[in-house]
Amino acid sequence: MKMTSWPKILCGNWKMNLIASEAIELSKGLIPLSEKAKKSMIWVAPTFTSISAVQNVLKDTTIKVGAQNIHWESTGAFTGEISHQMLRELCVEFVIVGHSERRQIFGETNEMISKRLKKALENNFYGILCIGETEIERREGATEDIIESQLESCLYNLDMNEYQSLVIAYEPVWAIGTGNVASLDQIESAHKFIRKKLEKLTKDALPPIIYGGSVTPDNFESIISTPEVHGALVGGASLDIQKFTELSQIIESN
Ligand code: PGA
């Protein structure tokens, strides 16, 4: 099956960082990147409270602004959650679901994540589904089983056309925020495994598979040149305009 025709994706996940004034400053620094990005797309996911301010700075650029979560209901008694209508009102274009921090710290299950993803996709957002194994699971040789069960239980309810707006982020949990970037062999074999699973689920619209976990300008050149890697989900290095600029230059010159 042909690989997707998506441009490469460089997505910054700002997590719970930056108050609005800081997010505005960082966003201003992204404008020149968007002008130079010909082969790649730049996406950023600020905190909910900064989305509007960031959107305002980036509205005339090609950069997509996203959110770090979405609830599966449209309204109601769900303290602390955010709905698709609220995100639509902020002109959000994509959402991240299933991040390991949501899974591990906040106890989100595959069942919840599948409902969040479905809600996002059926409401015409792009959805980045994060999957990946913990250190213990890798040590026990369970990496492929974990990835498979995350994919199956998060994607089982998607319609064929919804795969067109899906992005998979392979993020080994042990690589996130630790400086322990996965080896190129580990990345390639996990991405290949994911692609094979996706090929069974969808016929035409094979989702891009991006890597996340301690991506920096020092390791990105080889990661992005690795077969099957269609971009990156970046935490720490996305908060530093110099580093994010370098990542963007690397992806463009690749
Ligand atoms: P990191 O985070 O780049 O800081 O490791 C990646 C992520 O959590 O998406």
PDB file of C-alpha atoms and ligand atoms in Angstrom:
ATOM      1  CA  MET A   1       0.000   0.000   0.000  1.00  0.00           C
ATOM      2  CA  LYS A   2       1.218   3.500  -0.822  1.00  0.00           C
ATOM      3  CA  MET A   3       2.338   5.705   2.039  1.00  0.00           C
ATOM      4  CA  THR A   4       0.085   8.635   2.734  1.00  0.00           C
ATOM      5  CA  SER A   5       0.502  11.794   0.692  1.00  0.00           C
ATOM      6  CA  TRP A   6       0.451  13.956   3.803  1.00  0.00           C
ATOM      7  CA  PRO A   7       3.273  16.481   4.140  1.00  0.00           C
ATOM      8  CA  LYS A   8       5.509  15.745   7.118  1.00  0.00           C
ATOM      9  CA  ILE A   9       4.149  17.015  10.421  1.00  0.00           C
ATOM     10  CA  LEU A  10       6.028  18.929  13.080  1.00  0.00           C
ATOM     11  CA  CYS A  11       3.692  19.221  16.048  1.00  0.00           C
ATOM     12  CA  GLY A  12       4.526  21.075  19.253  1.00  0.00           C
ATOM     13  CA  ASN A  13       2.744  19.891  22.381  1.00  0.00           C
ATOM     14  CA  TRP A  14       3.107  22.699  24.882  1.00  0.00           C
ATOM     15  CA  LYS A  15       1.530  20.681  27.706  1.00  0.00           C
ATOM     16  CA  MET A  16       0.794  22.716  30.863  1.00  0.00           C
ATOM     17  CA  ASN A  17       3.348  25.394  30.049  1.00  0.00           C
ATOM     18  CA  LEU A  18       3.245  29.098  29.126  1.00  0.00           C
ATOM     19  CA  ILE A  19       0.724  31.647  30.281  1.00  0.00           C
ATOM     20  CA  ALA A  20      -1.018  33.485  27.429  1.00  0.00           C
ATOM     21  CA  SER A  21       1.532  36.308  27.164  1.00  0.00           C
ATOM     22  CA  GLU A  22       4.359  33.769  26.880  1.00  0.00           C
ATOM     23  CA  ALA A  23       2.397  31.701  24.383  1.00  0.00           C
ATOM     24  CA  ILE A  24       1.889  34.831  22.252  1.00  0.00           C
ATOM     25  CA  GLU A  25       5.636  35.497  22.242  1.00  0.00           C
ATOM     26  CA  LEU A  26       6.430  31.940  21.223  1.00  0.00           C
ATOM     27  CA  SER A  27       3.751  32.020  18.515  1.00  0.00           C
ATOM     28  CA  LYS A  28       5.210  35.181  17.003  1.00  0.00           C
ATOM     29  CA  GLY A  29       8.464  33.310  16.603  1.00  0.00           C
ATOM     30  CA  LEU A  30       6.639  30.622  14.618  1.00  0.00           C
ATOM     31  CA  ILE A  31       5.437  32.967  11.876  1.00  0.00           C
ATOM     32  CA  PRO A  32       8.708  32.918   9.884  1.00  0.00           C
ATOM     33  CA  LEU A  33       8.730  29.115  10.093  1.00  0.00           C
ATOM     34  CA  SER A  34       5.312  28.877   8.545  1.00  0.00           C
ATOM     35  CA  GLU A  35       6.465  31.036   5.640  1.00  0.00           C
ATOM     36  CA  LYS A  36       9.373  28.680   4.964  1.00  0.00           C
ATOM     37  CA  ALA A  37       7.512  25.422   5.513  1.00  0.00           C
ATOM     38  CA  LYS A  38       6.969  24.015   2.046  1.00  0.00           C
ATOM     39  CA  LYS A  39       7.347  20.291   2.640  1.00  0.00           C
ATOM     40  CA  SER A  40       5.958  20.127   6.149  1.00  0.00           C
ATOM     41  CA  MET A  41       3.074  21.296   8.264  1.00  0.00           C
ATOM     42  CA  ILE A  42       3.563  22.983  11.610  1.00  0.00           C
ATOM     43  CA  TRP A  43       0.995  22.282  14.288  1.00  0.00           C
ATOM     44  CA  VAL A  44       0.945  23.572  17.885  1.00  0.00           C
ATOM     45  CA  ALA A  45      -1.178  22.594  20.868  1.00  0.00           C
ATOM     46  CA  PRO A  46      -1.179  25.303  23.549  1.00  0.00           C
ATOM     47  CA  THR A  47      -3.038  25.045  26.862  1.00  0.00           C
ATOM     48  CA  PHE A  48      -6.782  25.637  26.576  1.00  0.00           C
ATOM     49  CA  THR A  49      -6.438  29.098  28.108  1.00  0.00           C
ATOM     50  CA  SER A  50      -3.934  30.235  25.464  1.00  0.00           C
ATOM     51  CA  ILE A  51      -5.614  28.828  22.373  1.00  0.00           C
ATOM     52  CA  SER A  52      -7.493  31.995  21.542  1.00  0.00           C
ATOM     53  CA  ALA A  53      -4.449  34.247  21.942  1.00  0.00           C
ATOM     54  CA  VAL A  54      -2.260  31.912  19.888  1.00  0.00           C
ATOM     55  CA  GLN A  55      -4.917  31.596  17.206  1.00  0.00           C
ATOM     56  CA  ASN A  56      -5.023  35.345  16.967  1.00  0.00           C
ATOM     57  CA  VAL A  57      -1.295  35.556  16.301  1.00  0.00           C
ATOM     58  CA  LEU A  58      -1.275  32.679  13.818  1.00  0.00           C
ATOM     59  CA  LYS A  59      -4.572  33.231  12.017  1.00  0.00           C
ATOM     60  CA  ASP A  60      -2.999  34.370   8.743  1.00  0.00           C
ATOM     61  CA  THR A  61      -0.421  31.596   8.663  1.00  0.00           C
ATOM     62  CA  THR A  62      -0.592  27.940   7.642  1.00  0.00           C
ATOM     63  CA  ILE A  63       0.096  26.785  11.210  1.00  0.00           C
ATOM     64  CA  LYS A  64      -2.669  24.686  12.698  1.00  0.00           C
ATOM     65  CA  VAL A  65      -3.610  25.338  16.305  1.00  0.00           C
ATOM     66  CA  GLY A  66      -4.860  22.384  18.298  1.00  0.00           C
ATOM     67  CA  ALA A  67      -5.992  21.287  21.730  1.00  0.00           C
ATOM     68  CA  GLN A  68      -4.564  18.770  24.148  1.00  0.00           C
ATOM     69  CA  ASN A  69      -7.828  16.926  24.730  1.00  0.00           C
ATOM     70  CA  ILE A  70     -11.555  16.794  23.917  1.00  0.00           C
ATOM     71  CA  HIS A  71     -14.526  15.261  25.714  1.00  0.00           C
ATOM     72  CA  TRP A  72     -16.867  12.772  24.095  1.00  0.00           C
ATOM     73  CA  GLU A  73     -20.060  14.544  25.131  1.00  0.00           C
ATOM     74  CA  SER A  74     -21.220  17.851  23.697  1.00  0.00           C
ATOM     75  CA  THR A  75     -22.314  19.507  26.959  1.00  0.00           C
ATOM     76  CA  GLY A  76     -23.082  18.524  30.517  1.00  0.00           C
ATOM     77  CA  ALA A  77     -21.815  17.886  34.013  1.00  0.00           C
ATOM     78  CA  PHE A  78     -18.188  17.048  33.223  1.00  0.00           C
ATOM     79  CA  THR A  79     -16.147  19.312  35.470  1.00  0.00           C
ATOM     80  CA  GLY A  80     -12.756  20.154  34.040  1.00  0.00           C
ATOM     81  CA  GLU A  81     -13.480  18.883  30.529  1.00  0.00           C
ATOM     82  CA  ILE A  82     -13.837  20.638  27.166  1.00  0.00           C
ATOM     83  CA  SER A  83     -16.274  19.927  24.331  1.00  0.00           C
ATOM     84  CA  HIS A  84     -15.962  19.894  20.570  1.00  0.00           C
ATOM     85  CA  GLN A  85     -18.231  22.946  20.328  1.00  0.00           C
ATOM     86  CA  MET A  86     -15.984  24.920  22.647  1.00  0.00           C
ATOM     87  CA  LEU A  87     -12.941  23.958  20.616  1.00  0.00           C
ATOM     88  CA  ARG A  88     -14.687  24.736  17.351  1.00  0.00           C
ATOM     89  CA  GLU A  89     -15.520  28.189  18.681  1.00  0.00           C
ATOM     90  CA  LEU A  90     -11.762  28.728  19.180  1.00  0.00           C
ATOM     91  CA  CYS A  91     -11.060  27.617  15.578  1.00  0.00           C
ATOM     92  CA  VAL A  92      -9.103  24.621  16.776  1.00  0.00           C
ATOM     93  CA  GLU A  93      -8.161  22.290  13.909  1.00  0.00           C
ATOM     94  CA  PHE A  94      -6.753  19.240  15.655  1.00  0.00           C
ATOM     95  CA  VAL A  95      -6.762  17.503  19.005  1.00  0.00           C
ATOM     96  CA  ILE A  96      -4.291  15.237  20.757  1.00  0.00           C
ATOM     97  CA  VAL A  97      -5.820  12.229  22.503  1.00  0.00           C
ATOM     98  CA  GLY A  98      -4.365   9.361  24.469  1.00  0.00           C
ATOM     99  CA  HIS A  99      -1.158  11.076  25.477  1.00  0.00           C
ATOM    100  CA  SER A 100       0.686   8.904  27.975  1.00  0.00           C
ATOM    101  CA  GLU A 101       0.463  11.673  30.563  1.00  0.00           C
ATOM    102  CA  ARG A 102      -3.333  11.472  30.265  1.00  0.00           C
ATOM    103  CA  ARG A 103      -3.186   7.698  30.485  1.00  0.00           C
ATOM    104  CA  GLN A 104      -0.712   7.437  33.340  1.00  0.00           C
ATOM    105  CA  ILE A 105      -1.373  10.460  35.541  1.00  0.00           C
ATOM    106  CA  PHE A 106      -5.096  10.853  34.940  1.00  0.00           C
ATOM    107  CA  GLY A 107      -6.081   7.237  34.433  1.00  0.00           C
ATOM    108  CA  GLU A 108      -7.519   7.575  30.948  1.00  0.00           C
ATOM    109  CA  THR A 109      -8.338   4.200  29.479  1.00  0.00           C
ATOM    110  CA  ASN A 110      -8.392   3.051  25.873  1.00  0.00           C
ATOM    111  CA  GLU A 111     -12.183   3.108  26.115  1.00  0.00           C
ATOM    112  CA  MET A 112     -12.235   6.808  27.067  1.00  0.00           C
ATOM    113  CA  ILE A 113      -9.613   7.633  24.468  1.00  0.00           C
ATOM    114  CA  SER A 114     -11.548   5.900  21.719  1.00  0.00           C
ATOM    115  CA  LYS A 115     -14.626   7.974  22.579  1.00  0.00           C
ATOM    116  CA  ARG A 116     -12.598  11.185  22.591  1.00  0.00           C
ATOM    117  CA  LEU A 117     -11.012  10.341  19.258  1.00  0.00           C
ATOM    118  CA  LYS A 118     -14.332   9.429  17.674  1.00  0.00           C
ATOM    119  CA  LYS A 119     -15.863  12.708  18.828  1.00  0.00           C
ATOM    120  CA  ALA A 120     -12.952  14.663  17.389  1.00  0.00           C
ATOM    121  CA  LEU A 121     -12.994  12.952  14.022  1.00  0.00           C
ATOM    122  CA  GLU A 122     -16.749  12.991  13.542  1.00  0.00           C
ATOM    123  CA  ASN A 123     -16.653  16.727  14.204  1.00  0.00           C
ATOM    124  CA  ASN A 124     -14.016  17.285  11.545  1.00  0.00           C
ATOM    125  CA  PHE A 125     -10.981  17.880  13.690  1.00  0.00           C
ATOM    126  CA  TYR A 126      -7.746  16.122  12.875  1.00  0.00           C
ATOM    127  CA  GLY A 127      -6.987  13.672  15.655  1.00  0.00           C
ATOM    128  CA  ILE A 128      -3.532  12.691  16.861  1.00  0.00           C
ATOM    129  CA  LEU A 129      -3.801   9.384  18.690  1.00  0.00           C
ATOM    130  CA  CYS A 130      -0.792   8.733  20.949  1.00  0.00           C
ATOM    131  CA  ILE A 131       0.222   5.167  21.613  1.00  0.00           C
ATOM    132  CA  GLY A 132       3.310   3.513  23.033  1.00  0.00           C
ATOM    133  CA  GLU A 133       4.671   1.103  25.574  1.00  0.00           C
ATOM    134  CA  THR A 134       6.141   1.697  29.028  1.00  0.00           C
ATOM    135  CA  GLU A 135       9.687   0.751  29.928  1.00  0.00           C
ATOM    136  CA  ILE A 136       8.551  -2.407  31.731  1.00  0.00           C
ATOM    137  CA  GLU A 137       6.361  -3.468  28.816  1.00  0.00           C
ATOM    138  CA  ARG A 138       9.314  -3.105  26.454  1.00  0.00           C
ATOM    139  CA  ARG A 139      11.580  -5.024  28.802  1.00  0.00           C
ATOM    140  CA  GLU A 140       9.029  -7.806  28.972  1.00  0.00           C
ATOM    141  CA  GLY A 141       8.869  -8.000  25.186  1.00  0.00           C
ATOM    142  CA  ALA A 142       5.257  -6.766  25.154  1.00  0.00           C
ATOM    143  CA  THR A 143       5.750  -3.686  22.952  1.00  0.00           C
ATOM    144  CA  GLU A 144       3.881  -5.023  19.929  1.00  0.00           C
ATOM    145  CA  ASP A 145       1.055  -6.460  22.035  1.00  0.00           C
ATOM    146  CA  ILE A 146       0.536  -3.125  23.752  1.00  0.00           C
ATOM    147  CA  ILE A 147       0.612  -1.146  20.511  1.00  0.00           C
ATOM    148  CA  GLU A 148      -1.770  -3.597  18.908  1.00  0.00           C
ATOM    149  CA  SER A 149      -4.266  -3.471  21.736  1.00  0.00           C
ATOM    150  CA  GLN A 150      -4.109   0.337  21.913  1.00  0.00           C
ATOM    151  CA  LEU A 151      -4.744   0.574  18.184  1.00  0.00           C
ATOM    152  CA  GLU A 152      -7.537  -1.963  18.171  1.00  0.00           C
ATOM    153  CA  SER A 153      -9.370  -0.571  21.152  1.00  0.00           C
ATOM    154  CA  CYS A 154      -9.016   3.081  20.127  1.00  0.00           C
ATOM    155  CA  LEU A 155      -9.850   2.682  16.429  1.00  0.00           C
ATOM    156  CA  TYR A 156     -12.504  -0.027  16.335  1.00  0.00           C
ATOM    157  CA  ASN A 157     -15.395   2.444  16.058  1.00  0.00           C
ATOM    158  CA  LEU A 158     -14.040   4.702  13.295  1.00  0.00           C
ATOM    159  CA  ASP A 159     -15.731   5.056   9.937  1.00  0.00           C
ATOM    160  CA  MET A 160     -13.520   4.593   6.878  1.00  0.00           C
ATOM    161  CA  ASN A 161     -13.620   8.281   5.966  1.00  0.00           C
ATOM    162  CA  GLU A 162     -12.468   9.259   9.463  1.00  0.00           C
ATOM    163  CA  TYR A 163      -9.071   7.681   8.864  1.00  0.00           C
ATOM    164  CA  GLN A 164      -8.356  10.575   6.521  1.00  0.00           C
ATOM    165  CA  SER A 165      -8.054  12.922   9.494  1.00  0.00           C
ATOM    166  CA  LEU A 166      -6.166  10.557  11.755  1.00  0.00           C
ATOM    167  CA  VAL A 167      -2.510  10.810  12.742  1.00  0.00           C
ATOM    168  CA  ILE A 168      -0.822   8.190  14.898  1.00  0.00           C
ATOM    169  CA  ALA A 169       1.949   9.314  17.247  1.00  0.00           C
ATOM    170  CA  TYR A 170       4.214   6.510  18.391  1.00  0.00           C
ATOM    171  CA  GLU A 171       5.549   7.697  21.714  1.00  0.00           C
ATOM    172  CA  PRO A 172       7.359   5.150  23.846  1.00  0.00           C
ATOM    173  CA  VAL A 173       6.495   6.280  27.377  1.00  0.00           C
ATOM    174  CA  TRP A 174      10.072   5.823  28.579  1.00  0.00           C
ATOM    175  CA  ALA A 175      11.295   8.267  25.915  1.00  0.00           C
ATOM    176  CA  ILE A 176       8.966  11.135  26.801  1.00  0.00           C
ATOM    177  CA  GLY A 177      10.667  13.991  28.604  1.00  0.00           C
ATOM    178  CA  THR A 178      13.536  11.754  29.684  1.00  0.00           C
ATOM    179  CA  GLY A 179      16.241  12.452  27.115  1.00  0.00           C
ATOM    180  CA  ASN A 180      16.210   8.695  26.342  1.00  0.00           C
ATOM    181  CA  VAL A 181      15.266   8.901  22.717  1.00  0.00           C
ATOM    182  CA  ALA A 182      14.343   5.565  21.123  1.00  0.00           C
ATOM    183  CA  SER A 183      16.913   4.041  18.796  1.00  0.00           C
ATOM    184  CA  LEU A 184      16.327   4.264  15.058  1.00  0.00           C
ATOM    185  CA  ASP A 185      15.797   0.496  14.931  1.00  0.00           C
ATOM    186  CA  GLN A 186      13.192   0.673  17.680  1.00  0.00           C
ATOM    187  CA  ILE A 187      11.413   3.537  15.942  1.00  0.00           C
ATOM    188  CA  GLU A 188      11.478   1.902  12.532  1.00  0.00           C
ATOM    189  CA  SER A 189      10.243  -1.446  13.727  1.00  0.00           C
ATOM    190  CA  ALA A 190       7.428   0.045  15.832  1.00  0.00           C
ATOM    191  CA  HIS A 191       6.305   2.284  12.961  1.00  0.00           C
ATOM    192  CA  LYS A 192       6.378  -0.625  10.552  1.00  0.00           C
ATOM    193  CA  PHE A 193       4.310  -2.720  12.913  1.00  0.00           C
ATOM    194  CA  ILE A 194       1.791   0.127  13.318  1.00  0.00           C
ATOM    195  CA  ARG A 195       1.587   0.609   9.565  1.00  0.00           C
ATOM    196  CA  LYS A 196       0.846  -3.055   9.015  1.00  0.00           C
ATOM    197  CA  LYS A 197      -1.955  -2.931  11.579  1.00  0.00           C
ATOM    198  CA  LEU A 198      -3.364   0.206   9.997  1.00  0.00           C
ATOM    199  CA  GLU A 199      -3.310  -1.382   6.562  1.00  0.00           C
ATOM    200  CA  LYS A 200      -5.665  -4.032   7.875  1.00  0.00           C
ATOM    201  CA  LEU A 201      -8.051  -1.415   9.220  1.00  0.00           C
ATOM    202  CA  THR A 202      -8.137   1.032   6.341  1.00  0.00           C
ATOM    203  CA  LYS A 203      -7.839   0.650   2.612  1.00  0.00           C
ATOM    204  CA  ASP A 204      -7.099   4.026   1.048  1.00  0.00           C
ATOM    205  CA  ALA A 205      -6.279   6.577   3.690  1.00  0.00           C
ATOM    206  CA  LEU A 206      -3.264   5.311   5.530  1.00  0.00           C
ATOM    207  CA  PRO A 207      -2.696   7.697   8.466  1.00  0.00           C
ATOM    208  CA  PRO A 208       0.743   9.259   8.879  1.00  0.00           C
ATOM    209  CA  ILE A 209       2.764   7.835  11.760  1.00  0.00           C
ATOM    210  CA  ILE A 210       4.888  10.336  13.645  1.00  0.00           C
ATOM    211  CA  TYR A 211       7.405   9.786  16.431  1.00  0.00           C
ATOM    212  CA  GLY A 212       7.493  11.477  19.828  1.00  0.00           C
ATOM    213  CA  GLY A 213       9.833  11.236  22.800  1.00  0.00           C
ATOM    214  CA  SER A 214      12.851  13.441  23.514  1.00  0.00           C
ATOM    215  CA  VAL A 215      13.116  14.801  19.980  1.00  0.00           C
ATOM    216  CA  THR A 216      15.772  17.543  19.778  1.00  0.00           C
ATOM    217  CA  PRO A 217      17.703  19.214  16.954  1.00  0.00           C
ATOM    218  CA  ASP A 218      20.608  16.878  17.840  1.00  0.00           C
ATOM    219  CA  ASN A 219      18.744  13.668  17.102  1.00  0.00           C
ATOM    220  CA  PHE A 220      16.054  14.758  14.664  1.00  0.00           C
ATOM    221  CA  GLU A 221      17.965  14.510  11.401  1.00  0.00           C
ATOM    222  CA  SER A 222      18.358  10.768  11.723  1.00  0.00           C
ATOM    223  CA  ILE A 223      14.859  10.223  13.129  1.00  0.00           C
ATOM    224  CA  ILE A 224      13.145  12.057  10.303  1.00  0.00           C
ATOM    225  CA  SER A 225      15.269  10.197   7.748  1.00  0.00           C
ATOM    226  CA  THR A 226      14.184   6.874   9.210  1.00  0.00           C
ATOM    227  CA  PRO A 227      11.838   4.950   6.926  1.00  0.00           C
ATOM    228  CA  GLU A 228       8.201   5.095   8.044  1.00  0.00           C
ATOM    229  CA  VAL A 229       8.613   8.281  10.137  1.00  0.00           C
ATOM    230  CA  HIS A 230       6.247  10.955   8.935  1.00  0.00           C
ATOM    231  CA  GLY A 231       6.998  13.697  11.424  1.00  0.00           C
ATOM    232  CA  ALA A 232       7.311  14.334  15.124  1.00  0.00           C
ATOM    233  CA  LEU A 233       5.328  15.221  18.215  1.00  0.00           C
ATOM    234  CA  VAL A 234       7.600  17.409  20.289  1.00  0.00           C
ATOM    235  CA  GLY A 235       7.245  18.464  23.918  1.00  0.00           C
ATOM    236  CA  GLY A 236      10.246  20.131  25.557  1.00  0.00           C
ATOM    237  CA  ALA A 237      11.977  21.319  22.377  1.00  0.00           C
ATOM    238  CA  SER A 238       8.765  22.941  21.120  1.00  0.00           C
ATOM    239  CA  LEU A 239       8.907  25.482  23.951  1.00  0.00           C
ATOM    240  CA  ASP A 240      12.257  26.828  22.771  1.00  0.00           C
ATOM    241  CA  ILE A 241      11.895  28.836  19.562  1.00  0.00           C
ATOM    242  CA  GLN A 242      15.481  28.263  18.550  1.00  0.00           C
ATOM    243  CA  LYS A 243      15.193  24.496  18.896  1.00  0.00           C
ATOM    244  CA  PHE A 244      11.782  24.361  17.221  1.00  0.00           C
ATOM    245  CA  THR A 245      13.122  26.470  14.350  1.00  0.00           C
ATOM    246  CA  GLU A 246      15.994  24.025  13.914  1.00  0.00           C
ATOM    247  CA  LEU A 247      13.552  21.103  13.901  1.00  0.00           C
ATOM    248  CA  SER A 248      11.555  22.838  11.229  1.00  0.00           C
ATOM    249  CA  GLN A 249      14.667  23.478   9.139  1.00  0.00           C
ATOM    250  CA  ILE A 250      15.689  19.847   9.458  1.00  0.00           C
ATOM    251  CA  ILE A 251      12.313  18.561   8.338  1.00  0.00           C
ATOM    252  CA  GLU A 252      12.299  20.991   5.412  1.00  0.00           C
ATOM    253  CA  SER A 253      15.775  20.070   4.217  1.00  0.00           C
ATOM    254  CA  ASN A 254      15.161  16.347   4.575  1.00  0.00           C
TER     255      ASN A 254
HETATM  256  P1  PGA B   1       9.177  15.408  24.842  1.00  0.00           P
HETATM  257  O1  PGA B   1       7.597  15.141  24.869  1.00  0.00           O
HETATM  258  O2  PGA B   1       9.532  15.871  23.472  1.00  0.00           O
HETATM  259  O3  PGA B   1       9.397  16.464  25.894  1.00  0.00           O
HETATM  260  O4  PGA B   1       9.828  14.107  25.189  1.00  0.00           O
HETATM  261  C1  PGA B   1       6.970  14.522  23.789  1.00  0.00           C
HETATM  262  C2  PGA B   1       5.497  14.401  24.053  1.00  0.00           C
HETATM  263  O5  PGA B   1       5.104  14.245  25.208  1.00  0.00           O
HETATM  264  O6  PGA B   1       4.676  14.458  23.128  1.00  0.00           O
END
